[in-house]
Short mmCIF file of C-alpha atoms and ligand atoms in Angstrom, two decimals:
data_model
loop_
_atom_site.label_atom_id
_atom_site.label_comp_id
_atom_site.label_asym_id
_atom_site.label_seq_id
_atom_site.Cartn_x
_atom_site.Cartn_y
_atom_site.Cartn_z
CA MET A 1 20.96 12.98 27.84
CA GLY A 2 17.84 11.22 29.08
CA LEU A 3 15.08 12.23 31.46
CA SER A 4 15.29 11.86 35.24
CA LYS A 5 13.39 8.94 36.74
CA ASN A 6 10.58 11.28 37.86
CA GLU A 7 10.30 12.96 34.51
CA TYR A 8 10.25 9.60 32.77
CA ASP A 9 7.47 8.29 35.03
CA LEU A 10 5.48 11.43 34.36
CA LEU A 11 5.96 11.00 30.59
CA LYS A 12 4.79 7.39 30.80
CA GLN A 13 1.66 8.51 32.62
CA LEU A 14 1.00 11.14 29.96
CA VAL A 15 1.49 8.61 27.16
CA ASN A 16 -0.99 6.27 28.83
CA ASN A 17 -3.61 8.98 28.69
CA LEU A 18 -3.28 9.61 24.94
CA ASP A 19 -6.08 8.51 22.64
CA ASP A 20 -5.36 6.01 19.85
CA ASN A 21 -4.67 8.62 17.20
CA GLN A 22 -2.28 10.50 19.46
CA LYS A 23 -0.47 7.26 20.31
CA LEU A 24 -0.02 6.50 16.63
CA ASP A 25 1.26 9.99 16.05
CA ILE A 26 3.92 9.53 18.72
CA ALA A 27 4.80 6.06 17.41
CA ASN A 28 5.33 7.49 13.94
CA LEU A 29 7.46 10.28 15.34
CA LEU A 30 9.74 7.74 17.04
CA ASN A 31 9.87 5.54 13.97
CA THR A 32 11.01 8.11 11.45
CA LYS A 33 13.70 9.49 13.73
CA LYS A 34 15.75 6.36 14.26
CA GLN A 35 15.74 4.74 10.85
CA LYS A 36 18.53 5.03 8.34
CA THR A 37 17.73 5.61 4.71
CA LYS A 38 21.02 5.45 2.83
CA ILE A 39 22.19 1.99 1.96
CA THR A 40 25.73 0.65 2.09
CA LYS A 41 27.87 -0.55 -0.83
CA ASN A 42 27.79 -4.04 0.60
CA GLU A 43 23.98 -4.08 0.59
CA ILE A 44 23.94 -2.84 -2.99
CA SER A 45 26.27 -5.52 -4.26
CA LYS A 46 24.08 -8.14 -2.56
CA ILE A 47 20.96 -6.79 -4.24
CA TYR A 48 22.76 -6.55 -7.54
CA LYS A 49 23.95 -10.12 -7.31
CA SER A 50 20.53 -11.40 -6.40
CA ILE A 51 18.74 -9.68 -9.25
CA THR A 52 21.28 -10.39 -11.98
CA THR A 53 21.36 -14.09 -11.25
CA THR A 54 18.40 -16.16 -12.18
CA LYS A 55 17.42 -19.80 -12.19
CA GLU A 56 14.79 -19.72 -14.86
CA CYS A 57 13.77 -18.15 -18.14
CA PRO A 58 11.28 -15.28 -17.71
CA HIS A 59 9.45 -16.34 -20.87
CA CYS A 60 8.90 -20.09 -20.53
CA HIS A 61 10.10 -20.63 -16.92
CA SER A 62 12.45 -23.35 -18.08
CA LYS A 63 15.53 -24.04 -15.94
CA HIS A 64 17.61 -24.95 -19.00
CA ILE A 65 19.44 -21.67 -19.22
CA ILE A 66 23.10 -20.74 -19.70
CA LYS A 67 25.05 -17.54 -19.13
CA CYS A 68 26.27 -16.00 -22.36
CA GLY A 69 28.25 -12.81 -22.03
CA LYS A 70 27.23 -9.33 -21.06
CA SER A 71 25.40 -6.57 -22.81
CA SER A 72 26.02 -3.04 -21.51
CA ASN A 73 27.36 -4.52 -18.31
CA LYS A 74 24.31 -6.72 -17.73
CA GLN A 75 24.60 -10.50 -17.56
CA LYS A 76 22.91 -12.11 -20.56
CA TYR A 77 21.36 -15.57 -20.59
CA TYR A 78 20.19 -17.96 -23.24
CA CYS A 79 17.22 -20.29 -22.82
CA LYS A 80 17.69 -23.67 -24.48
CA GLU A 81 14.01 -24.42 -24.23
CA CYS A 82 12.53 -21.45 -26.10
CA ASN A 83 15.79 -20.33 -27.78
CA THR A 84 15.62 -16.78 -26.46
CA TYR A 85 18.26 -14.46 -25.09
CA PHE A 86 17.29 -12.50 -22.02
CA ILE A 87 18.62 -10.46 -19.13
CA PRO A 88 17.07 -11.19 -15.71
CA THR A 89 15.70 -7.68 -15.20
CA GLU A 90 13.71 -7.89 -18.41
CA ASN A 91 10.22 -6.40 -17.95
CA THR A 92 10.95 -5.43 -14.35
CA LEU A 93 11.07 -1.85 -13.09
CA LEU A 94 14.84 -1.92 -13.61
CA PHE A 95 14.55 -2.60 -17.32
CA ASN A 96 15.32 0.52 -19.35
CA THR A 97 15.74 2.66 -16.26
CA LYS A 98 18.46 5.28 -16.51
CA LYS A 99 19.12 5.26 -12.78
CA ASP A 100 21.31 2.84 -10.90
CA ILE A 101 19.81 0.08 -8.74
CA SER A 102 21.24 1.79 -5.67
CA VAL A 103 19.03 4.82 -6.32
CA TRP A 104 15.96 2.62 -6.58
CA ALA A 105 16.92 0.76 -3.41
CA THR A 106 17.43 4.04 -1.56
CA TYR A 107 14.10 5.25 -2.88
CA MET A 108 12.34 2.18 -1.49
CA ASN A 109 14.04 2.70 1.87
CA CYS A 110 12.67 6.26 1.86
CA MET A 111 9.22 4.84 1.19
CA LEU A 112 9.52 2.43 4.11
CA ASP A 113 10.40 5.49 6.20
CA LYS A 114 7.21 7.18 4.93
CA LYS A 115 9.07 10.09 3.44
CA SER A 116 7.17 12.55 1.26
CA ILE A 117 7.63 12.58 -2.50
CA ARG A 118 9.63 15.77 -2.12
CA GLU A 119 11.90 14.32 0.58
CA CYS A 120 12.46 11.17 -1.50
CA ALA A 121 13.43 13.30 -4.49
CA LYS A 122 15.95 15.22 -2.41
CA ILE A 123 17.55 12.17 -0.79
CA CYS A 124 17.77 10.26 -4.09
CA ASN A 125 18.76 13.29 -6.13
CA ILE A 126 15.98 12.77 -8.67
CA SER A 127 13.36 15.19 -9.96
CA LEU A 128 9.98 15.60 -8.24
CA LYS A 129 8.28 14.17 -11.30
CA THR A 130 10.48 11.06 -11.27
CA SER A 131 9.93 10.70 -7.54
CA PHE A 132 6.17 10.81 -8.04
CA ASN A 133 6.28 8.34 -10.94
CA TRP A 134 8.51 5.90 -9.09
CA ARG A 135 6.27 5.94 -6.04
CA HIS A 136 3.24 4.90 -8.04
CA LYS A 137 5.13 2.41 -10.19
CA ILE A 138 6.38 0.71 -7.02
CA LEU A 139 2.90 0.79 -5.47
CA ASP A 140 1.27 -0.51 -8.65
CA VAL A 141 3.58 -3.52 -8.51
CA LEU A 142 3.10 -3.92 -4.76
CA SER A 143 -0.68 -3.91 -5.29
CA ASN A 144 -0.20 -7.06 -7.30
CA MET A 145 1.43 -8.72 -4.30
CA MET A 146 -1.49 -7.60 -2.11
CA ASN A 147 -3.97 -9.07 -4.55
CA ASP A 148 -2.69 -12.50 -3.53
CA VAL A 149 -3.61 -11.98 0.13
CA LYS A 150 -5.97 -14.68 1.44
CA LEU A 151 -7.48 -13.66 4.75
CA ASN A 152 -8.29 -16.50 7.13
CA GLY A 153 -9.24 -17.13 10.75
CA ILE A 154 -10.99 -14.25 12.47
CA VAL A 155 -11.38 -11.45 9.94
CA GLU A 156 -12.63 -8.02 11.02
CA SER A 157 -14.08 -5.90 8.22
CA ASP A 158 -15.59 -2.44 8.00
CA GLU A 159 -16.00 0.53 5.72
CA THR A 160 -14.60 3.97 6.30
CA TYR A 161 -15.06 7.21 4.38
CA THR A 162 -12.87 9.98 3.14
CA ALA A 163 -13.79 13.09 1.16
CA ILE A 164 -13.15 13.04 -2.58
CA SER A 165 -9.87 14.71 -3.39
CA TYR A 166 -8.73 15.99 -6.75
CA LYS A 167 -5.29 16.89 -5.39
CA GLY A 168 -2.72 16.98 -8.17
CA ASN A 169 -5.27 17.06 -11.00
CA HIS A 170 -4.20 20.35 -12.45
CA LYS A 171 -6.72 23.10 -12.98
CA LYS A 172 -5.28 23.82 -16.38
CA SER A 173 -5.20 20.22 -17.54
CA LYS A 174 -6.82 19.66 -20.92
CA THR A 175 -7.89 16.13 -20.11
CA PHE A 176 -9.15 16.62 -16.60
CA ILE A 177 -12.32 18.59 -15.98
CA MET A 178 -13.27 19.31 -12.39
CA PRO A 179 -16.67 17.68 -11.84
CA ARG A 180 -17.61 20.54 -9.52
CA GLU A 181 -16.44 24.06 -8.78
CA PRO A 182 -13.28 24.09 -6.69
CA HIS A 183 -13.95 24.78 -3.01
CA LYS A 184 -13.91 28.46 -2.18
CA ARG A 185 -12.72 29.24 1.26
CA GLY A 186 -15.57 29.38 3.75
CA GLY A 187 -18.39 29.83 1.28
CA ASP A 188 -19.22 26.32 0.17
CA ILE A 189 -22.05 24.35 1.66
CA HIS A 190 -21.74 20.60 1.39
CA ILE A 191 -24.26 17.87 1.89
CA ARG A 192 -23.72 16.37 5.32
CA GLY A 193 -23.39 12.68 5.98
CA LEU A 194 -22.77 10.07 3.32
CA SER A 195 -23.11 12.12 0.21
CA LYS A 196 -21.60 11.20 -3.12
CA GLU A 197 -18.65 13.36 -2.13
CA GLN A 198 -17.53 10.64 0.26
CA VAL A 199 -15.33 7.82 -0.97
CA CYS A 200 -16.12 4.50 0.66
CA ILE A 201 -13.07 2.34 1.48
CA PHE A 202 -13.66 -1.25 2.52
CA CYS A 203 -10.95 -2.91 4.61
CA SER A 204 -10.39 -6.29 6.21
CA LEU A 205 -7.81 -7.48 8.68
CA ASN A 206 -7.17 -10.78 10.46
CA LEU A 207 -5.50 -11.55 13.76
CA ASN A 208 -2.12 -12.11 12.07
CA ASN A 209 -2.25 -8.61 10.60
CA LEU A 210 -2.87 -9.79 7.09
CA SER A 211 -4.88 -7.00 5.54
CA TYR A 212 -6.69 -6.13 2.35
CA GLY A 213 -8.53 -2.98 1.41
CA LYS A 214 -9.81 -1.07 -1.59
CA VAL A 215 -11.95 1.86 -2.60
CA SER A 216 -15.44 0.48 -3.24
CA ASN A 217 -17.68 3.32 -4.42
CA LEU A 218 -18.95 6.82 -3.73
CA GLY A 219 -21.42 7.30 -0.89
CA LYS A 220 -23.06 4.38 0.84
CA PRO A 221 -21.94 0.95 -0.32
CA ASN A 222 -24.22 -1.85 -1.47
CA TRP A 223 -23.52 -5.52 -0.86
CA LYS A 224 -22.28 -6.07 -4.39
CA SER A 225 -19.56 -3.42 -4.32
CA ILE A 226 -18.22 -4.90 -1.07
CA TYR A 227 -18.61 -8.47 -2.33
CA ASN A 228 -16.50 -7.63 -5.38
CA ILE A 229 -13.67 -6.40 -3.21
CA ILE A 230 -13.55 -9.28 -0.76
CA LYS A 231 -14.60 -12.27 -2.88
CA ASP A 232 -11.13 -13.44 -3.95
CA ASN A 233 -9.29 -12.53 -0.79
CA ILE A 234 -11.01 -14.36 2.06
CA GLU A 235 -10.94 -18.10 2.70
CA LYS A 236 -14.08 -20.17 3.04
CA GLY A 237 -15.00 -20.83 6.66
CA SER A 238 -13.34 -17.67 7.97
CA ILE A 239 -15.10 -15.86 10.81
CA PHE A 240 -16.31 -12.61 9.28
CA VAL A 241 -16.81 -9.97 11.98
CA THR A 242 -18.63 -6.83 10.83
CA ASP A 243 -21.21 -4.27 11.92
CA ASP A 244 -24.89 -5.05 11.32
CA PHE A 245 -25.20 -3.69 7.75
CA SER A 246 -27.57 -6.22 6.16
CA GLY A 247 -25.45 -6.72 3.02
CA TYR A 248 -22.88 -8.64 5.05
CA ASP A 249 -25.33 -11.54 5.54
CA LYS A 250 -25.63 -12.00 1.82
CA ILE A 251 -21.87 -11.77 1.31
CA SER A 252 -21.24 -14.35 4.06
CA ASP A 253 -23.73 -16.73 2.44
CA LYS A 254 -22.16 -16.43 -0.97
CA LEU A 255 -18.62 -16.86 0.31
CA ASN A 256 -19.33 -19.51 2.97
CA LEU A 257 -18.19 -17.37 5.88
CA ASP A 258 -19.24 -17.59 9.53
CA HIS A 259 -20.77 -14.21 10.05
CA ILE A 260 -20.66 -12.38 13.39
CA ALA A 261 -22.51 -9.05 13.32
CA ILE A 262 -21.97 -6.43 16.00
CA LYS A 263 -25.30 -4.72 16.65
CA ARG A 264 -25.55 -0.97 16.32
CA GLY A 265 -24.69 0.73 19.61
CA LYS A 266 -22.88 -2.38 20.90
CA HIS A 267 -19.15 -2.87 20.88
CA THR A 268 -19.00 -6.62 21.07
CA ASN A 269 -20.86 -9.79 20.20
CA GLY A 270 -19.67 -12.44 22.66
CA THR A 271 -15.89 -12.28 22.50
CA PHE A 272 -15.90 -10.68 19.04
CA ASN A 273 -15.46 -7.00 18.24
CA ILE A 274 -14.08 -4.83 15.45
CA GLN A 275 -11.66 -2.87 17.62
CA LYS A 276 -8.64 -3.95 15.59
CA MET A 277 -10.39 -2.72 12.45
CA ASN A 278 -11.25 0.61 14.08
CA ASN A 279 -7.59 1.08 14.98
CA TYR A 280 -6.63 0.16 11.43
CA HIS A 281 -8.92 2.87 10.09
CA SER A 282 -7.56 5.56 12.43
CA GLN A 283 -4.07 4.57 11.44
CA LEU A 284 -4.94 4.68 7.73
CA LYS A 285 -6.41 8.16 8.09
CA LEU A 286 -3.42 9.39 9.99
CA PHE A 287 -1.20 7.95 7.27
CA ILE A 288 -3.13 9.58 4.44
CA ASN A 289 -4.10 12.89 5.97
CA GLY A 290 -1.44 13.34 8.64
CA ILE A 291 1.78 12.00 7.20
CA PHE A 292 1.03 12.58 3.51
CA LYS A 293 -1.25 15.60 4.00
CA GLY A 294 -4.05 14.27 1.83
CA VAL A 295 -4.01 11.91 -1.13
CA SER A 296 -5.83 12.30 -4.43
CA THR A 297 -8.76 9.85 -4.68
CA LYS A 298 -7.18 8.53 -7.85
CA TYR A 299 -4.21 7.21 -5.84
CA LEU A 300 -6.09 6.03 -2.73
CA ASN A 301 -5.83 2.34 -3.58
CA ASN A 302 -2.08 2.63 -3.88
CA TYR A 303 -1.87 4.34 -0.51
CA ILE A 304 -3.99 1.63 1.11
CA VAL A 305 -1.52 -0.97 -0.16
CA TYR A 306 1.34 1.24 1.04
CA HIS A 307 -0.29 1.55 4.48
CA ASN A 308 -0.89 -2.18 4.73
CA PHE A 309 2.71 -2.92 3.85
CA VAL A 310 4.48 -0.41 6.11
CA ASN A 311 2.06 -0.02 9.03
CA ILE A 312 0.07 -3.22 9.32
CA SER A 313 2.14 -6.18 8.11
CA LYS A 314 3.91 -7.77 11.08
CA SER A 315 7.42 -8.41 9.75
CA ASP A 316 10.25 -6.15 10.95
CA LYS A 317 11.79 -3.42 8.86
CA ASN A 318 14.76 -5.45 7.62
CA LYS A 319 12.48 -8.20 6.38
CA LYS A 320 10.20 -5.67 4.72
CA THR A 321 13.15 -4.02 2.99
CA LEU A 322 14.30 -7.35 1.57
CA ASP A 323 10.79 -8.45 0.63
CA LEU A 324 10.12 -5.18 -1.13
CA GLN A 325 13.41 -5.23 -3.07
CA GLU A 326 12.97 -8.86 -4.05
CA TYR A 327 9.42 -8.30 -5.23
CA ILE A 328 9.89 -4.98 -6.98
CA PHE A 329 13.13 -5.90 -8.71
CA LYS A 330 11.98 -9.32 -9.89
CA THR A 331 8.33 -8.96 -10.81
CA ASN A 332 7.36 -8.73 -14.44
CA CYS A 333 5.51 -5.45 -14.29
CA LYS A 334 4.71 -4.96 -17.95
CA ASP A 335 0.94 -5.08 -17.39
CA LEU A 336 0.91 -3.76 -13.83
CA ILE A 337 1.96 -0.14 -14.20
CA LYS A 338 -1.12 2.03 -14.54
CA GLY A 339 0.49 5.38 -15.38
CA ASN A 340 -2.28 7.76 -16.37
CA MET A 341 -4.78 4.97 -16.84
CA ARG A 342 -6.65 5.39 -13.60
CA PRO A 343 -9.96 7.11 -13.04
CA ALA A 344 -10.06 10.37 -11.06
CA ILE A 345 -12.90 9.02 -8.93
CA PRO A 346 -14.45 5.55 -8.52
CA ALA A 347 -17.31 4.72 -10.87
ZN1 ZN B 401 12.60 -19.94 -22.21
#
């Protein structure tokens, strides 16, 4: 049952008149409806095969390895170079997990579909707590992949702000003390503008949709906080397109970038603009506040990585699914999982 030709034309006209945020909203609506989440047995056996076979030793990276029996149904290997026994999932997220790989794979599919922690828990038949922990374990590991991003070509960069959120930091917690009184409905007066209650997020994006972003500080940024975010993730000689905040000059000098500043009140400088970046920011905010109904400041960095992976990166969903499985199931994550070791707010 579709629309008549007239109705369809009318709908197209209406869609054309939407603003960017509304367009994204509709796009997300269409996306989540058509995707499947459950994975087939065939897919599972492929994943299983790929992660239980290995070509090198996880300890010394030698290729001189031989299969040697199974331990609790997992293929064991022996490395002739460093004389160690190992199983390929050692130190990955699958090591010591009580759940089957298929549950993890389904969970990651749910994440690609931007399902809430609660929905993921229901679909995967795991507890809310496990669902929450898995989400951040997966994102902690994925952050590591994002840390390798090297932006090149024309790179648009800008800051955006979001209010500090202590969501999920329980009132009764013994270790967490609210730095201010919780908001009372209506009564509170807050400092307008860029107060220290605003979290500054600095993001960059190139024309190929490679992106990188992180929380930089509270309130207005200085050049150093931005420099520290971007310094390892942009190639020398890139064209760095920003607004006219003076700190960007210094950063461009230090990193050997060709700086193009868009003057206040202008939208372009020659053929350059930061329109793509502005769209990125609206999309990020929709992701955080619309789809996930607000994210605790503590977990913002993880959600930026999540956003970059599902919304910004250009590859199609199948490719993303495979990339995510490959990366999550094979990465040594021993030192990557942050657990409770993350500050409630940026320093
Ligand atoms: Zn070895």
